[in-house]
XYZ file of C-alpha atoms in Angstrom:
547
model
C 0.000 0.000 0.000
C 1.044 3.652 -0.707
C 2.553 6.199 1.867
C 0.340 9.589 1.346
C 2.331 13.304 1.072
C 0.044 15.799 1.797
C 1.414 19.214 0.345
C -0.844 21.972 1.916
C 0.043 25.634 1.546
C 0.674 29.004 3.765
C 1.646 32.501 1.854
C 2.886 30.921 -1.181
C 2.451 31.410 -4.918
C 0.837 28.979 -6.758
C 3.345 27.597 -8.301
C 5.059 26.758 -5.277
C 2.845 23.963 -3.971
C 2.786 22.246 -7.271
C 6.420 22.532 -8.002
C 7.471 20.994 -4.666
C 5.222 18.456 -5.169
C 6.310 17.579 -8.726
C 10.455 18.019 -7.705
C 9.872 15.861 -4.685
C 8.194 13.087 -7.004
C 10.872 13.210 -9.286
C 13.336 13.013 -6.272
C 11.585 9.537 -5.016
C 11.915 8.557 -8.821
C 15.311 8.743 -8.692
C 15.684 6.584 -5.703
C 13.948 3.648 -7.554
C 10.624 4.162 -6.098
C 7.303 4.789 -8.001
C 4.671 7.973 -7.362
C 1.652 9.467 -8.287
C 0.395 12.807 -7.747
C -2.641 13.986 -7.463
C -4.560 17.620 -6.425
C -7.172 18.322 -4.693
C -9.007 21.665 -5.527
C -11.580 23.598 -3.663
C -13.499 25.564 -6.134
C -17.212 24.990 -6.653
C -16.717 24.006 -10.441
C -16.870 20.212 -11.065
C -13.415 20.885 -13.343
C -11.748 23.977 -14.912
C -13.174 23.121 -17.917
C -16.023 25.813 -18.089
C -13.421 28.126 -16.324
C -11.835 31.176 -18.142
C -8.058 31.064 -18.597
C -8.158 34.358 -16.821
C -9.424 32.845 -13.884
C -7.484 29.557 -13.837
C -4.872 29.180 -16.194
C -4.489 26.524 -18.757
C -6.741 23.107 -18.710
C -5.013 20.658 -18.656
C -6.432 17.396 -20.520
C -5.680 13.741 -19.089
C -5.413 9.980 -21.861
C -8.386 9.440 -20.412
C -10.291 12.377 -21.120
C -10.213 14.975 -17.619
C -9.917 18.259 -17.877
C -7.845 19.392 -14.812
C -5.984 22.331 -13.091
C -2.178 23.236 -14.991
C -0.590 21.342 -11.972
C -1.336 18.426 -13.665
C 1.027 19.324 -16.344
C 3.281 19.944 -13.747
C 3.566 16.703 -12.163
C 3.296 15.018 -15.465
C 6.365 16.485 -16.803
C 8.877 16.355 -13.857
C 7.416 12.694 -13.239
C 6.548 10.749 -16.456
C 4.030 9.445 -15.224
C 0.481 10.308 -17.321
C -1.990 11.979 -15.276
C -5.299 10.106 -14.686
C -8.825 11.006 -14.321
C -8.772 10.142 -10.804
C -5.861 12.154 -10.077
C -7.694 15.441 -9.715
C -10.786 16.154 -7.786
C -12.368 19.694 -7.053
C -14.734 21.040 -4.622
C -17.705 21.074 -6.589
C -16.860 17.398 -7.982
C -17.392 16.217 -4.388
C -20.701 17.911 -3.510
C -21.840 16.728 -6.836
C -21.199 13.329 -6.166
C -22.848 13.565 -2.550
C -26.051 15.301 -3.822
C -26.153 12.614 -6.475
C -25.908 9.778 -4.172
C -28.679 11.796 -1.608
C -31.249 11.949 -4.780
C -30.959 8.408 -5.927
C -30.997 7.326 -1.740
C -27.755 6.133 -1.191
C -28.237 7.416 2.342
C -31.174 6.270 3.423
C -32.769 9.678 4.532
C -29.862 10.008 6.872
C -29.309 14.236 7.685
C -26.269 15.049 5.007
C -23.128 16.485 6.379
C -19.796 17.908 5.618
C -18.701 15.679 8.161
C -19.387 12.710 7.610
C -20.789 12.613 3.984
C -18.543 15.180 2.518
C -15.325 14.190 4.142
C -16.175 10.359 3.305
C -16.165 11.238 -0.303
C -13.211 12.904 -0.234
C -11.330 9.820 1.755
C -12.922 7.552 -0.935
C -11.001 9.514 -3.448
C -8.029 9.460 -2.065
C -7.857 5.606 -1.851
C -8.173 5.097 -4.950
C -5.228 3.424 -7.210
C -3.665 3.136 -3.698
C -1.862 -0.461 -4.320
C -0.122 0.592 -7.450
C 2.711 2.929 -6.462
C 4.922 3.463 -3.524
C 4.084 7.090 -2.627
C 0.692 8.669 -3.352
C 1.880 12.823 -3.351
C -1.660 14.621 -2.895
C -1.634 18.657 -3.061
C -4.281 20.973 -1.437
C -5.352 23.540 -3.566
C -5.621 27.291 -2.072
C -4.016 27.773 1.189
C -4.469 26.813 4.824
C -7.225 28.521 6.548
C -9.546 29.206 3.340
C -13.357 28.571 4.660
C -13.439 26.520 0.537
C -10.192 24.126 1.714
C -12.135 23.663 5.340
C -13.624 19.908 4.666
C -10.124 19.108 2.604
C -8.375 19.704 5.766
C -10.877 17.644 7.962
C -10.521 14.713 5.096
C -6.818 14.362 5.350
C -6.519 15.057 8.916
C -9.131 11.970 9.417
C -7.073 9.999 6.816
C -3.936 10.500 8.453
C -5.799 8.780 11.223
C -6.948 5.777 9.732
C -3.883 4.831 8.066
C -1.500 2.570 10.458
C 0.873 5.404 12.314
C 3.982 6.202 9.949
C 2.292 5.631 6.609
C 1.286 9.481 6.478
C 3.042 12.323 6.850
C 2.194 16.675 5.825
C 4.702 18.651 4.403
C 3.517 22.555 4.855
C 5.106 25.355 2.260
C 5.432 28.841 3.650
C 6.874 32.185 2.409
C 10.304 33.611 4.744
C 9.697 37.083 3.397
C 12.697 39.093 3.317
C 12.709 42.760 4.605
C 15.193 44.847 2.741
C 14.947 48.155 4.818
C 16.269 45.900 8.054
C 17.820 43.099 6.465
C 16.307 40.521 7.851
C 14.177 37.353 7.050
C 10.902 36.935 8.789
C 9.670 34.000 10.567
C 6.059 35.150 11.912
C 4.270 34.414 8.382
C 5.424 31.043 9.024
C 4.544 30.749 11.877
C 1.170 31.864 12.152
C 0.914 29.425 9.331
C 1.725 26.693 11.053
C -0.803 27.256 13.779
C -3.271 27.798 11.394
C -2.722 24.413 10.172
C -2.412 22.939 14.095
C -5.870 24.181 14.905
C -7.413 21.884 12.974
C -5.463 19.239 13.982
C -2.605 19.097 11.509
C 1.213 19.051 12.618
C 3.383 19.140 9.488
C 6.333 16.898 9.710
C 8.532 18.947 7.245
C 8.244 22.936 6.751
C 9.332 23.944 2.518
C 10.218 27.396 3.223
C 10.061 29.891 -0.057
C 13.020 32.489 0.544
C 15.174 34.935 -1.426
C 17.680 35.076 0.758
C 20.091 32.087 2.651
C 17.969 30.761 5.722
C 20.725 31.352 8.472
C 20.775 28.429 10.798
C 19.396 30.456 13.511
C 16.420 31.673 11.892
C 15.948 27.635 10.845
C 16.334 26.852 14.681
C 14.062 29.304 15.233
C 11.339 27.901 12.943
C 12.093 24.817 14.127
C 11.277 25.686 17.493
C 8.559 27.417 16.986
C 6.663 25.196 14.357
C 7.374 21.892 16.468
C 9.720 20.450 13.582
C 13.118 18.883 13.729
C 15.559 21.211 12.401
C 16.970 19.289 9.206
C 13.080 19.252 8.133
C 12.961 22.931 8.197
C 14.077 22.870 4.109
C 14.706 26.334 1.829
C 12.841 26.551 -1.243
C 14.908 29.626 -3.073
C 14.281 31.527 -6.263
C 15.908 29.504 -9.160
C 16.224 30.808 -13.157
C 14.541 27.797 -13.990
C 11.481 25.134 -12.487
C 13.668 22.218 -14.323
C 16.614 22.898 -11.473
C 13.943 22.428 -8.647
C 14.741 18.848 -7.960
C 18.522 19.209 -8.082
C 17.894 21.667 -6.109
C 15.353 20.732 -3.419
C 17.342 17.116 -3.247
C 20.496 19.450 -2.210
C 18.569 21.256 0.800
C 17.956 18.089 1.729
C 14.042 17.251 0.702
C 13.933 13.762 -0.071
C 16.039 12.320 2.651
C 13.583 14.361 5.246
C 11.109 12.587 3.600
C 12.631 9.385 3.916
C 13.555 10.045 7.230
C 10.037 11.077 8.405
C 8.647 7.859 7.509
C 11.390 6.409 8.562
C 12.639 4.166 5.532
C 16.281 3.499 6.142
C 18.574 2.961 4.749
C 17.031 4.181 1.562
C 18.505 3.941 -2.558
C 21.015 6.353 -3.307
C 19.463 8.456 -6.185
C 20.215 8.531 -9.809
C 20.063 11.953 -10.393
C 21.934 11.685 -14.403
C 18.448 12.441 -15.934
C 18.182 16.059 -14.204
C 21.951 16.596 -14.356
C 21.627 16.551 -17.925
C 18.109 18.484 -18.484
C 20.273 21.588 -16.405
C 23.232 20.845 -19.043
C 20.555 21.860 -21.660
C 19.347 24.631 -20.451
C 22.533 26.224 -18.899
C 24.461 25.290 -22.216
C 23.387 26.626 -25.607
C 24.906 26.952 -28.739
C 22.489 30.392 -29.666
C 18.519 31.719 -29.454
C 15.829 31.451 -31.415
C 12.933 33.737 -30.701
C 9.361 32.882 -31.305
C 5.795 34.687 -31.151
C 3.107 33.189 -30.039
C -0.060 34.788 -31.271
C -3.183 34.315 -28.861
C -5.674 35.812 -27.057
C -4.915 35.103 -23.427
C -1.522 36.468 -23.786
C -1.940 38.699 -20.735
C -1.862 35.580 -18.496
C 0.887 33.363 -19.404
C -0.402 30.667 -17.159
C -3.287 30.627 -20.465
C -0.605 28.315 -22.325
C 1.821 27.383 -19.216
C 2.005 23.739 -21.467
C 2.958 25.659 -24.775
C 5.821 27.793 -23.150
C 7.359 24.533 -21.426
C 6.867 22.416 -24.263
C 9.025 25.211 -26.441
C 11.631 25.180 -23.557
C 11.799 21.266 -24.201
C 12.231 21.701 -27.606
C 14.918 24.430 -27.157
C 16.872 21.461 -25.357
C 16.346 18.965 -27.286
C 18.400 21.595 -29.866
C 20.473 23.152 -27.282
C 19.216 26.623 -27.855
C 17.206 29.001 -25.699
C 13.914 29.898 -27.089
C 12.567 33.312 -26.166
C 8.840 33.794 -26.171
C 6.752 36.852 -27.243
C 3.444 37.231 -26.303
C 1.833 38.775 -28.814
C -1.757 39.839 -28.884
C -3.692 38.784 -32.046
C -6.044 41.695 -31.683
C -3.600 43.895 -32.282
C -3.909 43.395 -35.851
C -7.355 41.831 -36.459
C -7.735 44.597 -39.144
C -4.104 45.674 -39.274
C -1.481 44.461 -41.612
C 0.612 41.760 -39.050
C 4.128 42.490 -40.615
C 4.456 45.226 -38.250
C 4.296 43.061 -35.226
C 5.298 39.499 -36.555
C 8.700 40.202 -38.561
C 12.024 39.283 -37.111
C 10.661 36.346 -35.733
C 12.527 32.920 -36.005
C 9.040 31.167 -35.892
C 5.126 31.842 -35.084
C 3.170 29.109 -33.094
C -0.905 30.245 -32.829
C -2.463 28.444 -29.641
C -5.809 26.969 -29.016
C -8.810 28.887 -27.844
C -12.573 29.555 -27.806
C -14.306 32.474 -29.635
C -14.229 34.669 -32.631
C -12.498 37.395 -30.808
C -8.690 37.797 -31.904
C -9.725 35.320 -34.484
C -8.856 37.396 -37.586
C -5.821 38.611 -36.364
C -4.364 34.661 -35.967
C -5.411 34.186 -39.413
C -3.059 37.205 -40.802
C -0.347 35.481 -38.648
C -0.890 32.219 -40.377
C -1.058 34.247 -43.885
C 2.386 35.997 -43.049
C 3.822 32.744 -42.123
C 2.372 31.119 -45.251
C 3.708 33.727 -47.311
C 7.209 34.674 -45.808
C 8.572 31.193 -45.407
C 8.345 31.369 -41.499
C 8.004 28.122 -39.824
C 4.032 27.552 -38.371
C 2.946 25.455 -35.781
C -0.880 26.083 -35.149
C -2.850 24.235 -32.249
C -6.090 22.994 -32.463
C -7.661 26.639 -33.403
C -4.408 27.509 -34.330
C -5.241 25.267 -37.225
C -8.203 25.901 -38.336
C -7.678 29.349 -38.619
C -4.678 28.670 -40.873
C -6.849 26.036 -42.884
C -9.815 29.089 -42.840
C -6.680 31.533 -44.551
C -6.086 28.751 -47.021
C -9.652 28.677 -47.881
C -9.860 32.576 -48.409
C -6.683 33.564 -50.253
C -6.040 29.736 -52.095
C -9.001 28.470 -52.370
C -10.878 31.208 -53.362
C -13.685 30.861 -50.890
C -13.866 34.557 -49.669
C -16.228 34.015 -47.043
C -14.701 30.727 -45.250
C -15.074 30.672 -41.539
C -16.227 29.105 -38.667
C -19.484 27.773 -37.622
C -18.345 28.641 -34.021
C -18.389 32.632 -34.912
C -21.755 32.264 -36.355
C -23.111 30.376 -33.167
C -21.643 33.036 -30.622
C -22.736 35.974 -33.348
C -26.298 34.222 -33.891
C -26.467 35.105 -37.495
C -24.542 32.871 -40.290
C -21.647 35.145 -41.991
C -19.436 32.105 -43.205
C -18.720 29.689 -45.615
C -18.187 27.261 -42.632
C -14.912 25.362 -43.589
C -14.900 24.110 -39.682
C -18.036 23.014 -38.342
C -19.702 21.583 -35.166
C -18.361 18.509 -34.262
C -21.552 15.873 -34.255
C -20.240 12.665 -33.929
C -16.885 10.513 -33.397
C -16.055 7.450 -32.725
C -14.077 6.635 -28.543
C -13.087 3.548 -28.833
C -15.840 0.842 -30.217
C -18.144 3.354 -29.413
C -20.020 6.260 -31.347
C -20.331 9.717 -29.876
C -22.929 12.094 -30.529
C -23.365 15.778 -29.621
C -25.129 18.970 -30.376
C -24.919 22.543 -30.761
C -27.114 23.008 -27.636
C -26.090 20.341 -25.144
C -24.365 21.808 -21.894
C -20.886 23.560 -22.404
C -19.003 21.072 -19.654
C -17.526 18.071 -20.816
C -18.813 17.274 -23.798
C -16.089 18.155 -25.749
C -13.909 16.258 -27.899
C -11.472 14.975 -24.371
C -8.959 12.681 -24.467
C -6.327 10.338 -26.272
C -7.195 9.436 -29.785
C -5.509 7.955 -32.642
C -4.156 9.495 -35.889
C -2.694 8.470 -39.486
C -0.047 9.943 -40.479
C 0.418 10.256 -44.775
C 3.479 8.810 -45.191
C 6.367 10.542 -46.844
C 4.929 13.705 -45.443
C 6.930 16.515 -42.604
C 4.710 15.697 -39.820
C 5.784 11.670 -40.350
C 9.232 12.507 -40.432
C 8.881 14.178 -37.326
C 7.510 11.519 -35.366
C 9.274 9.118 -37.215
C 6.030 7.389 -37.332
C 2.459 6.758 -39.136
C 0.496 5.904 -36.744
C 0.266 8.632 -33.410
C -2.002 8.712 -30.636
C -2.652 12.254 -28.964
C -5.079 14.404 -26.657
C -7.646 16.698 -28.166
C -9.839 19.124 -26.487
C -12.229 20.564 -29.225
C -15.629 21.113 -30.161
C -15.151 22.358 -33.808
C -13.764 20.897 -36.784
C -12.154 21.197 -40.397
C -14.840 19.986 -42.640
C -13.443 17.114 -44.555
C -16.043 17.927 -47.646
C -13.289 20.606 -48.233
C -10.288 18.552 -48.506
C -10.180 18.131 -52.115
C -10.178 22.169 -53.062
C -7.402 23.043 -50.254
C -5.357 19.993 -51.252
C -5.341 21.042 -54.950
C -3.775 24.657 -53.598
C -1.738 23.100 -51.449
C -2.658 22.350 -47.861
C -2.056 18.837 -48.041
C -4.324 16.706 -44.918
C -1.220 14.797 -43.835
C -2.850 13.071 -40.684
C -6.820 11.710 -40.211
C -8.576 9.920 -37.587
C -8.184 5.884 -38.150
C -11.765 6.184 -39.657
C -10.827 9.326 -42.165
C -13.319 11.207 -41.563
C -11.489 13.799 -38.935
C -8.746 16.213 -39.997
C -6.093 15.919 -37.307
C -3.466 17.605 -39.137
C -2.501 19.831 -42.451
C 0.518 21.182 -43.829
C 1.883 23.110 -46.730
C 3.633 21.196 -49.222
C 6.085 23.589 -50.560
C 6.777 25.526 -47.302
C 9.808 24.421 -45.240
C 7.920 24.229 -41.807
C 3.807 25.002 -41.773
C 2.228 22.284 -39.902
C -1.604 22.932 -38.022
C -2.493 19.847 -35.684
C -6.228 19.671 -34.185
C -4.654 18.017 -30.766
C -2.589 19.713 -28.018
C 0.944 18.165 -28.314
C 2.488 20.364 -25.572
C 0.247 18.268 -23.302
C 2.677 15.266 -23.715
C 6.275 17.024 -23.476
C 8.502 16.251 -20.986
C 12.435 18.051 -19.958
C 13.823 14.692 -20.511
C 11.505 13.464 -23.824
C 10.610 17.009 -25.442
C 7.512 16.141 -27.907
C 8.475 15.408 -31.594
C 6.597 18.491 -33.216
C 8.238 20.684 -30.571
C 11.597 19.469 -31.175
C 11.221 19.570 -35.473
C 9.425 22.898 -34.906
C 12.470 24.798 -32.792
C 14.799 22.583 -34.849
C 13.284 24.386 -38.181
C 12.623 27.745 -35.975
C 17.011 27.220 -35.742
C 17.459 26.788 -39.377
C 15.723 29.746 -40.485
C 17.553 32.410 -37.834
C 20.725 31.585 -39.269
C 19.421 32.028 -42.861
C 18.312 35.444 -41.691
């Protein structure tokens, strides 16, 4: 059976919970044993899935079809190991389930509580897929003392109780902030913090600290002291240039062997750390810079394509070169020439996204690509819009478009060269939708499989035919229209298994212009950057040095 982490959180940023939790998973890696992580949210929505980038961030998408909080991504690319439906649970997901199970009786009329009902639900969660790994790393969302995290809290402090003593322990991150006027770290946040946690019945075994400055050893005997841990568990968590030096990092202040040590495995594998020795040899050591603009429309919150910007880092190792992003807004120039804004780029990459806004403005950038010679890499809307450009200025259908612009407009405008997706086939099974069922998950989720046309770029990236990868779409290039953009060009280089679903185009006589319907970036990892990402920076590295 699985020892349980709990990662909860004081004054932290976000990405300090989840980064921990991924480094210290890699960490355990490394000593031979096997993890998975998991997070546990307390928002109201059943998923992130209906949730604005703005609010959220990214979604990220499991194999199996979940749409789940960026963390996700997080843990999947320091670990390896794919992320799982059951490896994320929110709030609202909970309170579904126990009003579900109060309608249909489950409880025979029995008065229903956050404790026990509530708290029971979450326990039954976190048991699952417990007899498959060695270490079961679970993250609470938000931080301690939130009224939302309250019956989290309750769950795991009733969990650690049921487990036999020693298989559970709580590792607490806190912010040390630093006060430049005196010069002097600060341990009260932490503190406070700590009894926060203590009032409702949680000691933490090991304190993460977050600090810009060296932790002097007083100030960590202090903390110590005061938070009722043992000194060498007090561990610094310090600003780094990059999140893919966190677990050479944490593992040198110590992280995993207070782990070990707090559950009181000894002695315990020395760890094979060659992996993340050579990801910071690719980062730290290029041979030049390539810089790339990514055209979207969430571009004032990064976090909107957190799996894009890592996935180009990846790729940037895999060539030993460091890739530096522009965010560039494609409503700058919905009705503005783009050369302005997109020359003396190495390479454009248009994102996914929902809506007609900024829409015309990532169809000029896939024109200017098209037409300059720049290499292309467009992402589920990111390719249709490029396959809509075809249409209009190859194909000489003026008024191609989208069927979702003329849903969210409620008048029809365009030639609809991508559609509502109806049906699709999961598996041995056919699905079905239409343009008025509910917005939440009943999109296109998932891992499914594509043919690649052999002979063509895409296949010579993968150095394959046959691909399986995660979609997250509700619209899609109408395959009546193949025949017209094929004769201009745009050559459909990879279909569903059933040919019937676009799931990738590309311009014949263009050195890199590639549009894929899935999210790739979802499956890159430091150590196994994804195959379009790598050919992508690769070409993105040809064509600066041609400049």
């Amino acid at each position: 059976m699985a020892r349980y982490i709990f990662v909860t959180g004081g004054v932290v940023s976000s990405l300090g919970k989840g980064l921990a939790s991924a480094a210290l998973g890699a960490l355990l890696q490394a000593r031979g044993y096997t993890v998975r992580l998991r997070k546990l949210d307390p928002y109201l929505n059943v998923d992130p899935g209906t949730m604005s980038p703005f609010e959220h961030g990214e979604v990220f998408v499991t194999d199996d079809g979940a749409e789940t909080d960026l963390d996700l991504g997080h843990y999947e690319r320091f670990t390896g190991v794919p992320a799982r439906m059951t490896d994320s649970v929110s709030s609202g997901r909970i309170y579904s389930t126990v009003l579900e199970k109060e309608r249909r009786g489950d409880y025979l009329g029995k008065t229903i509580q956050v404790v026990p009902h509530v708290t029971n639900e979450i326990k039954d969660f976190l048991h699952v897929g417990d007899d498959e790994v060695d270490f079961m790393l679970c993250e609470i969302g938000g931080t301690v003392g939130d009224i939302e995290g309250l019956p989290f809290f309750e769950a795991i402090r009733q969990f650690s109780h049921d487990k036999p003593r020693g298989d559970v322990i709580f590792m607490h991150l806190t912010l040390l902030p630093y006060l430049a006027a005196s010069g002097e770290l600060k341990t009260k946040p932490t503190q406070h913090s700590v009894k926060e946690l203590q009032s409702i019945g949680i000691a933490p075994d090991i304190l993460v600290c977050r600090s810009e400055q060296p932790i002097p050893e007083k100030e960590r005997q202090k903390i110590a002291l005061f938070c009722n841990v043992r000194k060498e568990h007090v561990v610094a968590a310090y600003d780094l240039k990059s999140i893919y030096e966190a677990p050479l990092a944490y593992h040198r202040e110590g992280l995993d062997q207070a782990v070990l040590d707090a559950f009181g495995i000894a002695p315990a594998p020395r760890p094979d750390l060659r992996v993340w020795e050579d990801v910071n040899d690719r980062i730290h050591n290029t041979d030049g810079k390539i810089n790339v603009a990514i055209v979207g429309k969430y571009t004032q919150l990064e976090d909107a394509y957190k799996s894009i910007k890592e996935a180009l880092t990846h790729g940037g190792m895999a060539n030993r070169v460091k890739v530096n992003v522009s965010w560039v807004d494609a409503e700058l120039f919905d009705k503005d020439d783009a050369a302005p804004f997109l020359e003396g780029y190495d390479a454009i990459l248009v994102p996914g996204g929902f809506g007609e806004r900024g829409t015309e403005g990532k169809i000029k950038a896939a024109q200017f690509a098209r037409e300059h010679k720049v290499p292309y890499l467009g992402i589920c809307l990111g390719m249709q819009m490029a396959v809509i450009e075809a249409a209009r200025n190859k194909a000489g259908i003026s008024d191609a478009g989208s069927e979702e612009f003329d849903h969210e407009a409620g008048e029809t405008r365009f030639e609809p060269v991508v559609y509502h997706l109806k049906e699709w086939v999961q598996g041995n099974a056919k699905v079905t939708r239409k343009s008025t069922d509910a917005k939440g998950g009943t999109m296109r989720l998932g891992a499914y499989d594509a043919t690649l046309t052999e002979g063509s770029k895409v296949a010579a990236a993968y150095g394959a035919n046959a691909i399986e990868e995660r979609h997250r779409h509700r619209y899609e290039v109408d395959i009546k229209y193949r025949e017209k953009l094929e004769a201009c060009g745009l050559r459909f280089s990879g279909m569903s298994p059933d040919g019937r679903l676009p799931e990738i185009v590309e311009w014949e006589d263009h050195p890199w212009f590639i549009g894929v319907q899935f999210h790739p970036e979802l499956k890159s990892k430091p150590f196994d950057p994804h195959p379009l990402f790598r050919d992508f920076v690769r070409a993105a590295k040809e064509n600066s040095r041609l400049v």
